[in-house]
Structure formats: structure tokens, C-alpha cells
Amino acid sequence: MKRDEALKRIAKLREIIDYHNRRYYQQDDPEISDAKYDELMRELQNLEELFPDDGLASSPTQRVGAAPLAKFSPFEHPRPMLSLANAFTPEEITDFDARIRRMADLDRMEYVAEPKLDGLAVNLIYEHGLFVRGATRGDGATGEDITQNLRTIPSLPLEMKKSGAHPVPDFIEVRGEVYMERASFGKLNHRRAVDGEEPFANPRNAAAGSLRQLDPKITARRPLSIFVYGAGLLKGMQFSTHFGILEALRQWGFPVNHLIEKADDISACIAYFGRISSLRPELPYEIDGVVLKVNDLTVQEVLGSVSRSPRWALACKFPAAQATTLIRDIVVQVGRMGTLTPVAVMEPVNVGGVMVSRATLHNEDEIRKKDIRIGDTVVIQRAGDVIPEVVSVVTSRRTGEEKFFYMPSHCPECGSNVVRLEGEAAHRCVNLSCPAQIKEHIRHFASRDAMDIDGLGEKVAASLFDAGLIADPADLYFLTEEKLLPLERMAQKSVSNLLDSIQMSKTPAWDKFIFALGIRHVGEKTARLLAQHFAGIDELMGADVEDLTQIKEIGPEIAHSIVGFFSEPKNREVIDKFLRAGISPLVQRQRKDRPLDGKYFVFTGTLETLGRNEAKTLVQELGGTVQSSVGGKTSFVVAGASPGSKLEQARNRAVAVITEKEFLKLTGRDKS
Ligand SMILES: [Zn+2]
């Protein structure tokens, strides 16, 4: 075959295959047999190999075809994916506007208003116009690399279009939301029911489950879609407004939601919220609110962010879905810290599309405050992913047969005494080796955000413990096939899978390991802080309360909890056992090298010894951030010779102004 003939055929085949992909994946209505489809695909692959061309990057052969993975690799986002502050009422929305207008000193703020899709946030990296990598949001700093799976989403461009008014940037992080349309979700669940598989609870779960498949071929068969809504790090190009970025994204061939609008001021935003609320039932996909973003990017930068949420954006949520049902019983669950949590067992009821039969009652005080009794008819509500809650009791439905609930005086799991410590709302089991606590502790240890041991959920953790194979998380690393095979429901394959994932967890990220230890008051965020400040387990175990409280965000309560944890002989034993098993956390960086961590600098005037870029690099290397103008977050303004208006801004905002020499002292470069 001649080259030009081949190229024609290649183009034709791509068109045909794209068409059949849409029939198959999006419309669930295939026109040709799988065999015929495979034949077309093979023909295209062969031709592409013989006659490589420019269109290869976006060819359907590039979407599916990667081999299944053993595990997702972690992916550090070039720029963190922040979470949004929430508003639930119009007052909260106008308060938000008033607050940021005050900070930015503006009479009127222009926004971009967008529907808030109820899907899964993802980060897409394009280099020189080609899709090279994509990841889940994860904890905002690190997600999971799901490049293979993202490639299978038909509406995700593998290559950015070059035809638009904007050239293609060298590097761009595109932020988007992967979702499943309601109709596709219905068909998928139907197909699963026919195949005897468990249906998904809602489109969001279906989308999340589909994206986290290790085998991209499974993801490819799920009807996923994507909308993009912004950019993270962008190199070689600048925009002045968020709306401008959205327009460029559209021109580059990305699917941008057509309901996104510019809003002149906050009242236009509130009107938009009302319009979208009434449109909501007719939309082909699920949304749970609208997002408002300040349009002017310079103003965004001035506003900055606070505790991992940008100050310039707000998620306005629709009211939570509610339903009425009957409480059949109140049972007590024992958690990792020995906390007893009362849980309402209810007549199953559909709340906003999800069947619900349990709701947390938090603690005894909460039950008393709301006067919840067994046999009561109650209103429950569910907002997003949150566990359903009881809002109120329908007292008019009371018959007099309802029963009061009392917290048990003894632990339902081990029979030990239950105490309520002063100042705490929770009742706790006093037995440190309470089986319920240990099981929950092991489950926490293995969970995705901790050591991420696949296949070690609640049930497996409990059965290993009940069989006497493990008494603490470190025992996991001494399990063998011989020990596991006799267990009920443990086939050869699941045993070797479990042992594999235990092996794979032996080099956890240092912060994940700290979090996995299950120290009271040490959540993911505190674990990250500790990981930044202590270079290994010995250093952390050796820290006293004073060392710990030197870290700004760590108060005495957390510090005492950490010191207490490591002084407990039982815990030291478990840590020894981890080390013997060969667990070696990957320690990343030390505080000592980052004296400017969390500090924000603005430079003005001419510096004596440092060039402006040199100063900027120095700040960044030492963990700090350089801002272009003085804002609420600014820690220091460094003033050189003939400083500009920024000096005045600093004085107005009472921000510390320092000399170059003082700056160098902060960095540790000048010891004089
Ligand atoms: Zn107990």
C-alpha cells in the first residue's frame, strides 16, 4: 500500500472506530460484533505501525490497550488541589462577598458561576499539547496516578487543538470532574443486575469505582464523561481572568460546561443559584450546588487561601436531601479509640437517591438534646458523602410505646467498664486491648489513606484477629500462607493477593505511616506536619512536648497525646516489631532545611546582594512563597533601596517590613 493511500485509510478507520466507541460506551448500543470491532482495531494498529503520522497521539488505539496495573502510584500535584469553603444559605453567600470585597478593597466583585458536578475531581497534565499524566485529587497534595483510565474517557482530549486563538502552552494542569450521566448510570446498574453484580449506590460511586479500576479495559467499558473547570500550574502563558482560561480550554478542545456564566456581582450569582436549582432535575447529570469564583486572577492572588481553601471561591450547596423513617433500634459501635457511638437502625428509606438504613447519633448528649427514642419516627438527612443524620423527631407520631436509650455501662464487645471522661461527650471502653478497638485500629492502619493495604477491610481484619493470627497491626507482616489458608473464605488467590499487598505496603510515605499508627488527635494533616519536622521514627519518638509545641500548628493537647503514645511500652513494642518486619517509611524532607516553611514574602526596591530572581529562588528552596503584591497572608515585606508603593501597602496592613540583611538572617545565610 502506498503511503498516502494508507494515511487515508488510517483516518477513515479512526473515524469508524470512534463512532463505534460512542455506540458501545456512551450509548450502550453496539452496532457491530466485538470480533468485527477487534478486527478494525487490529487493522488500524498495523497501519499505524507501518505509517506513523501526526494524529497518532489522539488515535483510538491510544485510549485502550494498556496492561492492568498492580497498584496505582502516588502522584504529587504540581500545584495543590484545594478544597472549597461551603455556603448553605443566601446570607452566607452575601457574607462571603462582603468579606472578600473588604479584603480586596473593591465595591463590586465580578464572579464566574458554575454548576458543581457531583463527580470525582481529577488533575490532567498536558505537555506541549499532549495528555501525559492524570491523577485523582487524593488529599489535595498527592493523588493516585490514573493516567491509563483517564485515557479511556472518550470526551477527554488526548491532544489539545492547536487551531484556537491561543497557542498551546508548554505545560498546563487542567482541573476537571469525571462523572457519569444519570441515564448511563441506570443502564450500567441494569447490566450489573443482569450479570448478578452488586449495583452502585449512585452515579458518583459508579464514576469513582470505575476510575479506580486497575484494569483500564474495565474503565473503558464504563460510560464516563468529564467537564473541565480550570487550570492549575500553567507555563509559558498568562491569563487575566478565570473566564478567559475557560474560553481557552474550550478552544483547545476540552469539554467545558455550557451552563458556566460570568456574573457581574453577587446578586447575579444568587439569581444564578436559583436558576440552576430549578434546572437541576432536568440536567442529565447530578449536581450538588454551584461554585462561585472571583474572575480577576490578580484579585484571586491578592485574596490567597486559608487552611487549604482558596478565599476567592465558594461552593454554594443545595439543601440536603431529607426523608422520614422509623427508628427500629439503637445499637452501639466501638471505635478505634474505644469510643462508643450510638447508631440508629432504621426502616430502609430512599434519601436523595440512596437507600439508607443507619444513621449516626453521635453521642448520648445528642440523643437527649433531640429527644430521640427507639420507635420514633424521625426526619433524616444526607448531604453529599456524609453519613446520614437524624434532624428531628416527628413527635406527633408518638404512640407512647417508644423507649428511652441509655448508654451501656459495659462495653458491648468486651464487657469492660465504660467511662465518660470529664469534658468529653463520648463514652469510652477502658480496656486498651478491647477486641473492638484493636480490630478498628487494624482496619484504620490498613485503610487507603494510611498504609493502603488492598484487601484488608473491616471483615478480613476482624477474621484475622478472631482467628488469633494478629493482635496488632505489626503482626500483619509476619503472616504466611500456611497461617492464612486454613481460614474460612480464604482461597489460594485471595491469600496470595493479601500477602502481596502487605508486602507492597512496606515502604509507605513517612506521613502515611505516622497517620497509620493511630495516635489520638493525629489526623492526616497533623501527620503531614510531623513528617515535615521529624526525619524518622527515632527522631519523632524522642521528641518531648516542648519540641512538638514548637511546631506552630501543634498545641499542648496533641503534643501530650503523641508523647503519651510513644511512652506506652505496648506501643514501643509494636514499633520495634514494625522495624523488625522491615518497614521503612520514605522520609522526604526535613524542617531544618526549610526555615521559611509557610512564610510569604513580598520584595520591593533594589536589593544589595541578591538579584530579584535569586531571592525568589532562595525563598522557594527554603519552603516559602513569593507574592507579587501585599495581601492578607504576607508575612514580610523585604525592602531594598528606593522601594515602591508596596512599602506603603505593607504599613497600611501592618505587615512586618525587613531589610535585606534581616531577610538573609531568616534564611540562615547571614549569621552576623
Ligand atoms: Zn471494649
XYZ file of C-alpha atoms and ligand atoms in Angstrom:
673
model
C 0.000 0.000 0.000
C 1.263 3.495 -0.784
C 1.769 5.986 1.992
C -0.952 8.466 1.011
C -3.400 5.635 0.497
C -2.512 4.215 3.905
C -2.924 7.584 5.607
C -6.382 7.929 4.088
C -7.357 4.514 5.352
C -5.928 5.326 8.801
C -8.048 8.476 9.025
C -11.135 6.565 7.923
C -10.530 3.776 10.441
C -10.107 6.240 13.297
C -13.400 7.839 12.378
C -15.194 4.469 12.189
C -13.742 3.227 15.477
C -14.564 6.482 17.276
C -18.125 6.103 16.038
C -18.394 2.526 17.313
C -16.790 3.508 20.607
C -19.541 6.047 21.107
C -22.220 3.467 20.214
C -20.692 0.970 22.604
C -19.524 3.022 25.560
C -21.682 6.110 25.565
C -24.938 4.874 24.095
C -24.642 1.252 25.209
C -25.984 0.263 21.802
C -23.260 -1.523 19.773
C -23.812 -1.881 16.047
C -21.095 -4.395 15.270
C -19.823 -7.542 16.977
C -16.818 -7.482 19.292
C -14.939 -9.615 16.764
C -15.578 -7.138 13.956
C -14.523 -4.270 16.241
C -11.286 -6.062 17.185
C -10.590 -6.613 13.506
C -10.898 -2.881 12.714
C -8.702 -2.060 15.699
C -6.019 -4.530 14.583
C -6.037 -3.164 11.061
C -5.556 0.354 12.419
C -2.764 -0.732 14.762
C -0.908 -2.446 11.918
C -1.206 0.547 9.609
C -0.124 2.970 12.329
C 2.958 0.882 12.940
C 3.897 0.899 9.249
C 2.916 4.513 8.551
C 3.337 6.658 11.671
C 1.623 10.058 11.376
C 0.887 13.175 13.395
C -2.531 12.021 14.503
C -1.211 9.016 16.420
C -1.388 10.691 19.821
C -5.150 11.068 19.606
C -5.884 7.805 17.825
C -8.419 5.420 19.390
C -5.604 2.861 19.622
C -4.056 5.071 22.300
C -7.151 5.056 24.523
C -7.416 1.378 25.377
C -4.633 -1.123 25.303
C -2.515 -0.562 28.390
C -1.938 -3.602 30.602
C -3.586 -3.833 34.046
C -1.629 -2.302 36.928
C -0.725 -3.972 40.232
C -1.263 -0.753 42.127
C -1.697 2.983 41.468
C 1.408 5.085 42.024
C 1.165 8.217 44.100
C 1.149 11.463 42.137
C 2.209 14.746 43.667
C 0.171 17.582 42.151
C 2.445 20.324 40.765
C 0.071 22.797 42.378
C -2.134 21.536 45.251
C -5.812 20.889 44.555
C -7.502 22.991 47.184
C -10.911 22.254 48.647
C -13.662 24.849 48.616
C -15.358 26.559 51.532
C -19.109 25.843 51.655
C -22.171 28.048 51.974
C -25.672 26.766 52.603
C -27.761 29.950 52.752
C -28.052 33.189 50.719
C -26.794 35.078 53.825
C -23.601 33.036 53.821
C -23.158 33.849 50.136
C -23.531 37.610 50.641
C -21.261 37.446 53.725
C -18.614 35.784 51.580
C -18.889 38.562 49.014
C -18.740 41.330 51.617
C -15.714 39.723 53.299
C -13.604 39.378 50.187
C -14.609 42.745 48.767
C -13.381 44.278 52.026
C -10.101 42.379 51.778
C -9.585 43.288 48.134
C -10.908 46.809 48.685
C -13.449 46.609 45.843
C -17.001 47.972 45.624
C -18.133 45.269 43.273
C -16.726 41.824 42.603
C -17.134 40.000 39.307
C -17.569 36.243 39.513
C -17.746 33.195 37.313
C -20.642 30.934 38.344
C -20.523 27.227 37.548
C -22.716 24.213 38.296
C -20.984 21.994 40.868
C -20.838 18.475 39.468
C -21.171 15.579 41.865
C -18.338 13.502 40.480
C -14.659 12.933 41.051
C -12.088 15.725 40.811
C -9.093 14.951 38.633
C -5.912 16.706 37.561
C -4.774 16.376 33.945
C -1.258 17.235 32.809
C -0.646 18.282 29.218
C 2.863 18.851 27.923
C 3.241 20.574 24.551
C -0.429 19.845 23.932
C -0.302 16.115 24.690
C -2.075 14.429 27.582
C 0.785 12.846 29.534
C -0.498 12.174 33.026
C -3.633 12.344 35.154
C -4.457 11.765 38.781
C -7.219 11.754 41.353
C -7.401 14.631 43.812
C -6.405 12.414 46.760
C -5.679 14.562 49.787
C -5.111 17.618 47.583
C -1.315 17.353 47.754
C -0.940 13.801 46.471
C -3.375 11.764 44.420
C -3.256 8.489 42.547
C -1.876 8.216 39.040
C -4.827 7.018 36.927
C -3.467 8.105 33.529
C -4.400 4.816 31.836
C -8.002 5.039 32.961
C -8.426 8.709 32.098
C -7.234 7.967 28.566
C -10.285 5.760 28.049
C -12.753 8.614 28.605
C -13.935 9.492 25.082
C -14.563 13.200 25.769
C -11.071 13.725 27.238
C -8.814 15.121 24.504
C -5.569 13.167 24.185
C -4.217 16.109 22.236
C -5.108 19.788 22.591
C -6.419 21.505 19.460
C -3.964 23.976 18.002
C -6.465 25.889 15.901
C -7.755 28.328 18.525
C -6.752 31.917 19.161
C -4.385 30.743 21.898
C -1.223 28.782 21.165
C -0.848 25.510 23.053
C 1.074 26.058 26.324
C 4.285 24.143 27.099
C 2.763 22.821 30.291
C -0.691 23.015 31.804
C -2.503 21.342 34.667
C -6.182 21.111 33.699
C -8.642 20.590 36.531
C -11.850 18.706 35.889
C -14.586 16.500 37.238
C -15.236 12.973 35.979
C -18.881 11.992 36.236
C -21.454 9.540 34.941
C -24.686 10.688 33.355
C -27.848 9.551 35.098
C -29.133 7.578 32.081
C -25.809 5.780 31.598
C -25.739 5.012 35.303
C -29.198 3.429 35.079
C -28.136 1.257 32.150
C -24.897 0.261 33.854
C -26.739 -0.795 37.000
C -29.244 -2.703 34.915
C -26.427 -4.565 33.174
C -24.829 -5.330 36.535
C -28.088 -6.666 37.909
C -28.417 -8.956 34.889
C -24.848 -10.167 35.416
C -25.533 -10.810 39.094
C -23.256 -7.986 40.243
C -23.887 -5.566 43.094
C -25.452 -2.327 41.762
C -23.747 1.012 42.511
C -25.440 3.236 45.075
C -25.302 6.402 42.967
C -23.655 7.854 39.836
C -20.841 9.347 41.882
C -19.867 5.976 43.388
C -20.120 4.380 39.973
C -17.791 7.010 38.494
C -15.315 6.691 41.368
C -15.352 2.889 41.259
C -14.833 2.928 37.512
C -11.909 5.341 37.648
C -10.126 3.326 40.309
C -10.017 0.108 38.295
C -6.543 -1.369 37.951
C -7.520 -2.783 34.570
C -8.183 0.101 32.140
C -10.297 -2.203 29.943
C -12.939 -2.248 32.676
C -12.843 1.545 32.939
C -13.205 1.790 29.163
C -16.490 -0.118 29.354
C -17.947 2.313 31.865
C -19.775 5.323 30.426
C -17.659 8.105 31.962
C -17.658 11.748 30.952
C -15.642 14.763 32.012
C -16.023 18.527 32.312
C -13.016 20.729 32.918
C -13.325 23.860 35.039
C -9.940 25.466 35.453
C -6.175 25.357 35.336
C -3.512 24.768 37.958
C 0.101 25.371 37.041
C 0.434 26.950 33.598
C 3.776 27.630 31.934
C 4.592 29.962 29.087
C 1.272 31.801 29.039
C -0.729 34.195 31.174
C -4.400 34.976 31.547
C -6.007 37.880 33.341
C -9.364 36.253 34.102
C -10.703 32.846 35.055
C -13.313 33.178 32.312
C -10.512 33.726 29.803
C -8.959 30.420 30.860
C -12.294 28.637 30.402
C -12.655 30.084 26.911
C -9.148 28.985 26.008
C -9.836 25.491 27.381
C -12.922 25.285 25.186
C -10.916 26.324 22.133
C -8.266 23.753 22.945
C -10.987 21.114 22.629
C -11.837 20.471 26.284
C -15.441 19.885 27.328
C -16.422 22.959 29.354
C -19.909 23.012 30.878
C -22.177 25.271 28.820
C -24.042 26.482 31.916
C -20.981 28.371 33.178
C -21.614 32.132 33.181
C -19.955 35.376 34.109
C -21.833 37.157 36.902
C -21.482 40.937 37.370
C -21.926 40.864 41.109
C -23.144 38.725 43.980
C -26.847 39.320 43.337
C -26.361 37.919 39.825
C -24.740 34.891 41.496
C -27.710 34.354 43.781
C -30.070 34.593 40.802
C -27.883 32.039 39.010
C -28.084 29.725 42.018
C -31.894 29.898 41.843
C -31.939 29.234 38.098
C -29.618 26.235 38.378
C -31.634 24.837 41.320
C -34.760 24.748 39.190
C -32.881 23.301 36.224
C -31.337 20.601 38.383
C -33.945 17.815 37.940
C -33.749 18.154 34.138
C -29.970 18.008 33.851
C -28.603 14.716 32.520
C -26.031 14.613 35.348
C -26.038 15.083 39.113
C -25.008 18.400 40.607
C -24.964 19.333 44.277
C -24.674 23.105 44.098
C -22.942 25.921 42.257
C -19.396 27.223 42.564
C -18.538 30.918 42.534
C -15.044 32.035 41.623
C -13.580 35.528 41.540
C -12.999 36.226 37.855
C -9.976 38.526 38.091
C -6.853 36.395 38.610
C -4.863 39.243 40.168
C -7.604 39.677 42.747
C -7.543 35.904 43.335
C -3.844 36.128 44.104
C -4.319 39.043 46.471
C -7.002 37.103 48.343
C -4.865 33.966 48.569
C -6.007 30.969 50.537
C -6.570 29.969 54.116
C -6.171 26.459 55.576
C -6.169 24.781 52.164
C -9.247 26.591 50.822
C -8.925 29.480 48.398
C -10.522 32.675 49.729
C -11.666 33.541 46.202
C -14.063 30.640 45.668
C -17.181 29.347 47.337
C -19.258 26.196 46.911
C -22.928 27.043 47.394
C -24.629 23.768 48.261
C -28.208 22.795 47.610
C -30.112 21.922 50.777
C -29.535 18.345 51.917
C -31.958 15.636 50.862
C -34.352 14.638 53.651
C -36.698 11.734 54.306
C -38.873 10.391 57.105
C -38.499 6.925 58.593
C -38.823 4.832 61.758
C -36.056 4.013 64.259
C -36.249 0.281 64.984
C -33.330 0.114 67.358
C -30.311 1.977 68.647
C -27.095 -0.038 68.708
C -23.634 0.878 69.966
C -20.420 0.684 67.918
C -16.945 0.674 69.480
C -14.361 2.666 67.545
C -10.576 2.703 67.344
C -10.105 4.936 70.371
C -12.629 2.931 72.368
C -15.342 5.495 71.703
C -18.879 4.156 71.941
C -21.060 5.623 69.198
C -24.820 5.105 69.236
C -26.216 4.294 65.787
C -29.881 4.321 64.771
C -31.048 1.236 62.891
C -33.956 2.384 60.727
C -36.553 1.174 58.264
C -34.658 1.476 54.951
C -35.613 4.680 53.155
C -34.559 6.441 49.974
C -32.838 9.765 50.714
C -31.950 11.744 47.605
C -31.401 8.608 45.543
C -29.580 6.498 48.126
C -31.069 3.764 50.317
C -30.281 4.456 53.945
C -30.858 2.216 56.973
C -28.385 3.527 59.562
C -27.666 6.986 60.892
C -25.120 8.142 63.444
C -26.492 9.635 66.656
C -23.003 10.879 67.701
C -23.304 10.548 71.496
C -25.690 10.420 74.426
C -25.956 14.195 74.789
C -27.058 14.489 71.193
C -29.748 11.854 71.737
C -31.010 13.678 74.815
C -30.914 17.070 73.127
C -33.015 15.855 70.204
C -35.017 13.539 72.493
C -34.648 10.572 70.169
C -36.280 7.347 71.348
C -36.404 3.813 69.973
C -39.624 3.532 67.943
C -39.670 7.215 66.998
C -40.492 8.442 63.526
C -37.686 10.799 62.544
C -36.581 13.128 59.757
C -33.141 12.173 58.479
C -30.904 13.992 56.051
C -27.930 13.231 53.906
C -25.610 15.854 52.423
C -23.081 14.651 49.884
C -20.965 11.813 51.159
C -21.664 12.483 54.794
C -23.155 9.707 56.929
C -26.898 10.370 57.295
C -28.030 12.235 60.387
C -31.235 12.454 62.356
C -32.500 16.034 62.116
C -35.603 15.883 64.301
C -38.280 13.671 65.795
C -41.839 13.768 64.456
C -43.388 13.882 67.940
C -46.948 13.900 66.588
C -46.382 10.278 65.535
C -45.554 9.103 69.063
C -47.731 6.318 70.442
C -46.316 6.091 73.956
C -44.637 2.785 73.120
C -41.277 4.477 72.427
C -38.317 3.512 74.601
C -35.530 5.649 76.037
C -31.978 4.763 75.133
C -29.201 4.571 77.721
C -25.506 4.158 77.025
C -24.439 0.733 78.294
C -22.293 0.701 81.441
C -20.217 -2.101 79.977
C -18.584 -2.380 76.566
C -20.815 -4.423 74.216
C -17.680 -6.003 72.737
C -15.549 -6.943 75.732
C -17.647 -6.328 78.823
C -15.166 -3.858 80.355
C -16.303 -0.736 82.144
C -17.451 2.213 80.134
C -16.409 5.665 81.363
C -17.168 9.191 80.350
C -14.181 11.448 80.930
C -14.709 14.953 82.146
C -15.172 17.461 79.383
C -15.807 14.789 76.774
C -19.079 13.992 75.075
C -18.038 10.438 74.305
C -18.273 7.304 76.409
C -15.226 5.060 76.143
C -14.338 1.449 76.810
C -11.425 1.474 79.286
C -9.911 -1.789 78.077
C -6.832 -0.994 75.975
C -6.942 -4.469 74.455
C -10.677 -4.358 73.748
C -11.129 -6.526 70.636
C -13.407 -3.971 69.008
C -10.755 -1.290 69.444
C -7.980 -3.485 68.115
C -9.982 -4.585 65.090
C -10.857 -0.990 64.315
C -7.231 0.013 64.851
C -6.045 -2.630 62.360
C -8.679 -1.572 59.853
C -7.546 2.045 60.202
C -3.896 1.017 59.798
C -4.650 -0.772 56.522
C -7.036 1.843 55.120
C -6.402 3.678 51.860
C -5.252 6.942 53.430
C -2.930 5.113 55.828
C -0.884 2.068 54.707
C -3.246 1.353 51.806
C -3.244 -2.449 52.095
C -5.639 -3.712 49.447
C -7.977 -6.489 50.518
C -7.685 -5.785 54.222
C -11.050 -4.292 55.052
C -13.128 -4.479 58.176
C -14.212 -8.105 57.691
C -10.770 -9.525 56.925
C -9.194 -7.562 59.800
C -11.817 -8.962 62.170
C -11.456 -12.549 60.982
C -7.636 -12.453 61.273
C -7.982 -11.129 64.796
C -10.694 -13.618 65.785
C -8.561 -16.484 64.467
C -5.752 -15.342 66.755
C -3.398 -14.634 63.855
C -2.848 -10.982 64.679
C -3.043 -8.984 67.883
C -1.743 -5.685 66.495
C -1.020 -4.176 63.052
C 2.663 -5.241 63.111
C 1.612 -8.902 63.228
C 0.319 -8.471 59.663
C 3.906 -8.537 58.435
C 4.515 -11.968 59.941
C 1.542 -13.671 58.282
C 2.286 -16.620 55.987
C 0.341 -18.696 53.502
C 0.297 -21.634 55.917
C -1.347 -19.484 58.569
C -3.924 -17.948 56.231
C -5.045 -20.851 54.064
C -6.965 -22.734 56.772
C -9.197 -19.672 57.322
C -12.734 -19.839 56.049
C -13.394 -17.927 52.815
C -9.658 -17.564 52.152
C -8.880 -19.138 48.804
C -5.344 -19.501 47.456
C -5.788 -16.464 45.227
C -7.060 -14.102 47.911
C -4.336 -15.296 50.299
C -1.561 -14.548 47.838
C -3.187 -11.217 46.888
C -3.379 -10.210 50.533
C 0.231 -11.217 51.245
C 1.325 -9.293 48.147
C -0.408 -6.119 49.206
C 1.018 -6.441 52.723
C 4.495 -6.778 51.200
C 3.892 -3.778 48.964
C 2.987 -1.608 51.929
C 6.429 -1.940 53.491
C 7.750 1.357 52.137
C 4.978 3.799 52.991
C 5.288 7.559 52.735
C 6.517 8.796 56.124
C 3.411 10.876 56.829
C 1.077 7.991 55.911
C 2.956 5.768 58.348
C 2.561 8.309 61.160
C -1.149 8.592 60.364
C -1.452 4.780 60.275
C -0.111 4.467 63.833
C -3.471 5.749 65.008
C -2.223 8.249 67.597
C -5.133 10.090 69.139
C -5.604 13.615 67.712
C -3.135 12.896 64.899
C -5.122 13.056 61.680
C -3.741 13.262 58.174
C -2.896 16.941 58.418
C -1.002 16.656 61.707
C 0.768 13.557 60.406
C 1.974 15.586 57.426
C 3.272 18.318 59.713
C 5.121 15.823 61.886
C 6.602 14.193 58.797
C 7.973 17.555 57.704
C 9.560 18.278 61.054
C 10.966 14.926 62.109
C 13.306 12.947 59.921
C 12.345 9.477 61.069
C 10.675 7.363 63.690
C 13.580 7.653 66.183
C 13.512 11.416 65.997
C 9.739 11.520 66.414
C 9.784 9.075 69.354
C 12.491 11.147 71.027
C 10.522 14.402 70.825
C 9.139 15.870 74.038
C 6.150 18.161 74.493
C 8.351 21.216 74.114
C 9.847 20.037 70.816
C 6.406 19.274 69.490
C 4.734 22.527 70.503
C 7.482 24.429 68.664
C 5.538 23.479 65.559
C 3.073 26.311 65.216
C 0.008 24.223 64.474
C 0.568 21.699 67.269
C -0.953 22.575 70.623
C -0.277 21.008 74.029
C -3.180 18.552 73.759
C -1.848 16.971 70.562
C 1.730 17.080 71.881
C 0.774 15.243 75.086
C -1.135 12.678 73.092
C 1.922 11.984 70.901
C 4.358 11.774 73.829
C 1.889 9.604 75.718
C 1.548 7.274 72.766
C 5.281 6.686 72.438
C 5.840 6.261 76.166
C 3.349 3.394 76.291
C 5.510 0.195 76.407
C 2.980 -1.735 74.334
C 3.220 0.822 71.527
C 7.040 0.808 71.579
C 6.880 -2.954 71.277
C 4.681 -2.710 68.199
C 7.045 -0.162 66.638
C 10.014 -2.471 67.291
C 8.076 -5.202 65.575
C 7.457 -2.932 62.539
C 11.184 -2.280 62.266
C 11.986 -5.973 62.581
C 9.482 -6.661 59.787
C 11.447 -4.275 57.566
C 9.005 -1.370 57.393
C 10.937 1.639 56.211
C 8.963 4.819 55.691
C 10.206 7.072 52.921
C 11.284 10.212 54.736
C 11.077 13.139 52.361
C 12.322 16.338 53.792
C 13.345 17.950 56.980
C 12.146 21.080 58.606
C 15.741 22.067 59.299
C 16.263 22.658 55.581
C 13.085 24.676 55.215
C 13.281 27.576 57.636
C 10.816 29.637 55.558
C 8.087 26.980 55.535
C 4.640 28.575 55.358
C 6.001 32.138 55.146
C 5.010 34.622 52.445
C 7.351 37.325 51.128
C 6.934 40.414 49.010
C 10.055 42.156 47.653
C 10.246 45.837 46.833
C 13.106 48.118 45.774
C 16.615 47.107 44.740
C 18.425 44.586 46.895
C 22.129 44.971 47.569
C 23.482 41.454 47.243
C 20.659 39.431 45.749
C 19.016 39.681 42.337
C 15.217 39.534 42.370
C 15.136 36.076 40.797
C 17.868 34.842 43.094
C 15.860 35.995 46.109
C 12.739 34.318 44.777
C 14.521 31.000 44.193
C 16.044 31.168 47.664
C 12.636 31.668 49.295
C 11.128 28.798 47.344
C 14.009 26.439 48.080
C 13.594 27.107 51.776
C 9.874 26.383 51.716
C 8.476 29.911 51.471
C 6.344 31.653 48.864
C 6.943 34.905 46.995
C 3.912 37.072 46.308
C 3.677 39.835 43.764
C 1.633 42.102 45.996
C 0.928 42.551 49.702
C -2.080 40.544 50.854
C -3.637 39.094 53.963
C -1.172 36.236 54.024
C 2.014 38.232 53.596
C 4.478 37.561 56.433
C 7.244 40.002 55.485
C 7.916 42.766 53.014
C 11.632 42.895 52.182
C 12.533 46.479 51.307
C 15.648 47.349 49.314
C 16.818 50.736 48.014
C 14.098 53.058 46.623
C 11.134 50.833 47.498
C 7.822 51.265 45.654
C 4.196 51.510 46.737
C 4.351 48.060 48.281
C 6.124 49.570 51.267
C 3.115 51.773 51.893
C 0.746 48.821 51.411
C 2.761 46.910 53.996
C 2.482 49.783 56.510
C -1.263 50.086 55.879
C -1.748 46.406 56.520
C 0.697 46.358 59.429
C 2.876 43.745 57.723
C 6.449 43.489 59.023
C 8.969 45.304 56.833
C 12.516 43.941 56.988
C 15.856 44.787 55.413
C 17.794 42.523 53.104
C 20.210 41.729 55.946
C 17.354 40.680 58.198
C 15.953 38.570 55.386
C 19.287 36.805 54.962
C 19.320 36.089 58.690
C 15.926 34.406 58.367
C 17.285 32.207 55.617
C 20.296 31.249 57.697
C 22.670 32.756 55.091
C 23.828 35.591 57.318
C 24.987 34.572 60.762
C 26.217 38.034 61.835
Zn -14.387 -2.923 74.950
